[in-house]
GROMACS .gro file of C-alpha atoms in nm:
model
  135
    1MET     CA    1  -9.111  -2.761   4.746
    2ILE     CA    2  -9.270  -3.104   4.742
    3GLN     CA    3  -9.143  -3.370   4.980
    4ILE     CA    4  -9.209  -3.739   4.915
    5ILE     CA    5  -9.242  -3.967   5.215
    6GLN     CA    6  -9.280  -4.344   5.217
    7LEU     CA    7  -9.484  -4.529   5.479
    8LYS     CA    8  -9.581  -4.891   5.535
    9GLY     CA    9  -9.946  -4.984   5.493
   10LYS     CA   10 -10.023  -5.011   5.865
   11ASP     CA   11  -9.807  -4.722   5.991
   12LYS     CA   12 -10.004  -4.507   6.238
   13HIS     CA   13  -9.859  -4.193   6.080
   14LEU     CA   14 -10.018  -4.298   5.747
   15TYR     CA   15 -10.362  -4.295   5.907
   16ARG     CA   16 -10.305  -3.956   6.071
   17LEU     CA   17 -10.185  -3.804   5.745
   18LEU     CA   18 -10.443  -3.947   5.507
   19ALA     CA   19 -10.764  -4.008   5.703
   20PRO     CA   20 -10.911  -3.659   5.646
   21MET     CA   21 -10.838  -3.684   5.274
   22VAL     CA   22 -10.943  -4.043   5.200
   23MET     CA   23 -11.269  -3.999   5.392
   24ASP     CA   24 -11.360  -3.679   5.206
   25PRO     CA   25 -11.664  -3.748   4.982
   26GLU     CA   26 -11.509  -3.540   4.701
   27VAL     CA   27 -11.191  -3.752   4.706
   28ILE     CA   28 -11.394  -4.074   4.715
   29ARG     CA   29 -11.599  -3.947   4.416
   30ALA     CA   30 -11.273  -3.879   4.230
   31ASN     CA   31 -11.184  -4.244   4.296
   32ASN     CA   32 -11.506  -4.357   4.125
   33ASN     CA   33 -11.674  -4.401   4.467
   34TYR     CA   34 -11.428  -4.675   4.554
   35PRO     CA   35 -11.271  -4.665   4.903
   36PHE     CA   36 -10.896  -4.664   4.951
   37LYS     CA   37 -10.759  -4.982   5.108
   38THR     CA   38 -10.437  -5.073   5.282
   39SER     CA   39 -10.271  -5.369   5.451
   40GLU     CA   40  -9.924  -5.491   5.548
   41GLU     CA   41  -9.857  -5.555   5.177
   42TYR     CA   42  -9.885  -5.186   5.084
   43VAL     CA   43  -9.620  -4.916   5.066
   44TRP     CA   44  -9.758  -4.561   5.039
   45PHE     CA   45  -9.578  -4.276   4.867
   46ILE     CA   46  -9.713  -3.940   4.980
   47ALA     CA   47  -9.645  -3.595   4.832
   48ILE     CA   48  -9.645  -3.316   5.090
   49LYS     CA   49  -9.613  -2.943   5.021
   50ASP     CA   50  -9.615  -2.689   5.305
   51LYS     CA   51  -9.744  -2.955   5.549
   52GLU     CA   52 -10.039  -3.034   5.318
   53VAL     CA   53 -10.089  -3.371   5.148
   54MET     CA   54 -10.098  -3.307   4.772
   55GLY     CA   55 -10.137  -3.666   4.662
   56PHE     CA   56 -10.049  -4.027   4.729
   57VAL     CA   57  -9.979  -4.352   4.549
   58PRO     CA   58 -10.030  -4.680   4.734
   59VAL     CA   59  -9.831  -4.971   4.589
   60GLU     CA   60  -9.945  -5.323   4.672
   61GLN     CA   61  -9.677  -5.590   4.682
   62LYS     CA   62  -9.858  -5.889   4.530
   63SER     CA   63  -9.558  -6.121   4.546
   64ARG     CA   64  -9.181  -6.094   4.570
   65LYS     CA   65  -9.166  -5.988   4.207
   66LYS     CA   66  -9.492  -5.802   4.133
   67ALA     CA   67  -9.611  -5.464   4.262
   68VAL     CA   68  -9.931  -5.283   4.160
   69ILE     CA   69 -10.020  -4.914   4.160
   70ASN     CA   70 -10.395  -4.870   4.191
   71ASN     CA   71 -10.637  -4.611   4.332
   72TYR     CA   72 -10.391  -4.326   4.368
   73TYR     CA   73 -10.499  -3.966   4.418
   74VAL     CA   74 -10.351  -3.629   4.324
   75LYS     CA   75 -10.523  -3.315   4.449
   76SER     CA   76 -10.432  -3.092   4.154
   77GLU     CA   77 -10.498  -3.078   3.781
   78GLY     CA   78 -10.292  -2.979   3.479
   79THR     CA   79  -9.923  -2.901   3.513
   80GLU     CA   80  -9.926  -2.910   3.894
   81ARG     CA   81 -10.073  -3.262   3.880
   82GLU     CA   82  -9.799  -3.367   3.638
   83GLU     CA   83  -9.535  -3.210   3.864
   84ILE     CA   84  -9.661  -3.402   4.168
   85LEU     CA   85  -9.675  -3.734   3.981
   86SER     CA   86  -9.331  -3.661   3.834
   87GLN     CA   87  -9.194  -3.659   4.187
   88LEU     CA   88  -9.394  -3.956   4.317
   89LEU     CA   89  -9.313  -4.192   4.029
   90PRO     CA   90  -8.929  -4.179   4.059
   91ALA     CA   91  -8.959  -4.259   4.432
   92ILE     CA   92  -9.177  -4.561   4.348
   93ILE     CA   93  -8.945  -4.674   4.069
   94ALA     CA   94  -8.642  -4.643   4.302
   95GLU     CA   95  -8.814  -4.866   4.560
   96PHE     CA   96  -8.948  -5.118   4.310
   97ASP     CA   97  -8.654  -5.133   4.072
   98SER     CA   98  -8.771  -5.276   3.742
   99GLY     CA   99  -8.471  -5.511   3.734
  100SER     CA  100  -8.619  -5.720   4.015
  101TRP     CA  101  -8.986  -5.615   4.019
  102LEU     CA  102  -9.263  -5.611   3.763
  103LEU     CA  103  -9.444  -5.284   3.833
  104ASN     CA  104  -9.803  -5.266   3.703
  105SER     CA  105 -10.030  -4.964   3.718
  106VAL     CA  106 -10.399  -4.906   3.672
  107THR     CA  107 -10.347  -4.551   3.546
  108LEU     CA  108 -10.603  -4.278   3.499
  109ILE     CA  109 -10.619  -4.196   3.128
  110GLN     CA  110 -10.543  -3.830   3.207
  111ASP     CA  111 -10.208  -3.940   3.361
  112LYS     CA  112 -10.103  -4.181   3.085
  113GLU     CA  113  -9.851  -3.941   2.926
  114THR     CA  114  -9.688  -3.867   3.262
  115PHE     CA  115  -9.644  -4.239   3.330
  116GLU     CA  116  -9.502  -4.284   2.980
  117LYS     CA  117  -9.233  -4.025   3.059
  118PHE     CA  118  -9.114  -4.269   3.326
  119GLU     CA  119  -9.105  -4.559   3.080
  120PHE     CA  120  -9.439  -4.717   3.167
  121ILE     CA  121  -9.587  -4.898   2.867
  122SER     CA  122  -9.958  -4.941   2.792
  123MET     CA  123 -10.102  -5.290   2.786
  124ASP     CA  124 -10.400  -5.396   2.577
  125LYS     CA  125 -10.634  -5.360   2.875
  126LYS     CA  126 -10.822  -5.027   2.866
  127TRP     CA  127 -11.136  -4.911   3.044
  128THR     CA  128 -11.339  -4.591   3.019
  129ARG     CA  129 -11.130  -4.402   3.277
  130TYR     CA  130 -10.820  -4.620   3.312
  131VAL     CA  131 -10.545  -4.788   3.116
  132LYS     CA  132 -10.332  -5.075   3.244
  133MET     CA  133  -9.958  -5.006   3.220
  134TYR     CA  134  -9.635  -5.176   3.323
  135LYS     CA  135  -9.267  -5.096   3.369
   0.00000   0.00000   0.00000
């Protein structure tokens, strides 16, 4: 069973949980060689299964009304990847209720359909590996 936990961007537990993963060259390569960043403005949603981190989605609070999903990571592919994201996204949506927040996402193209299941809509902006979406 997957458990979703939520941590603030500077929480010491966040560093203990994610440091081995976000410093792994394979994970960094999967993130297009871009490092993962955090600050006080971030809230991290982390999927854990049997004490192992399966994926995470950092959400940056840009203002009181705008939050951005960017540079997330999910360890699995295929249906397991979809299952993990399908548990992370409702937790994010619950925290950043679309009635009071504009939630944007720079979504990997491979995850576009999963995001659409949670009512994210594609914007005109599209790159080679990503599509910009909002809820």
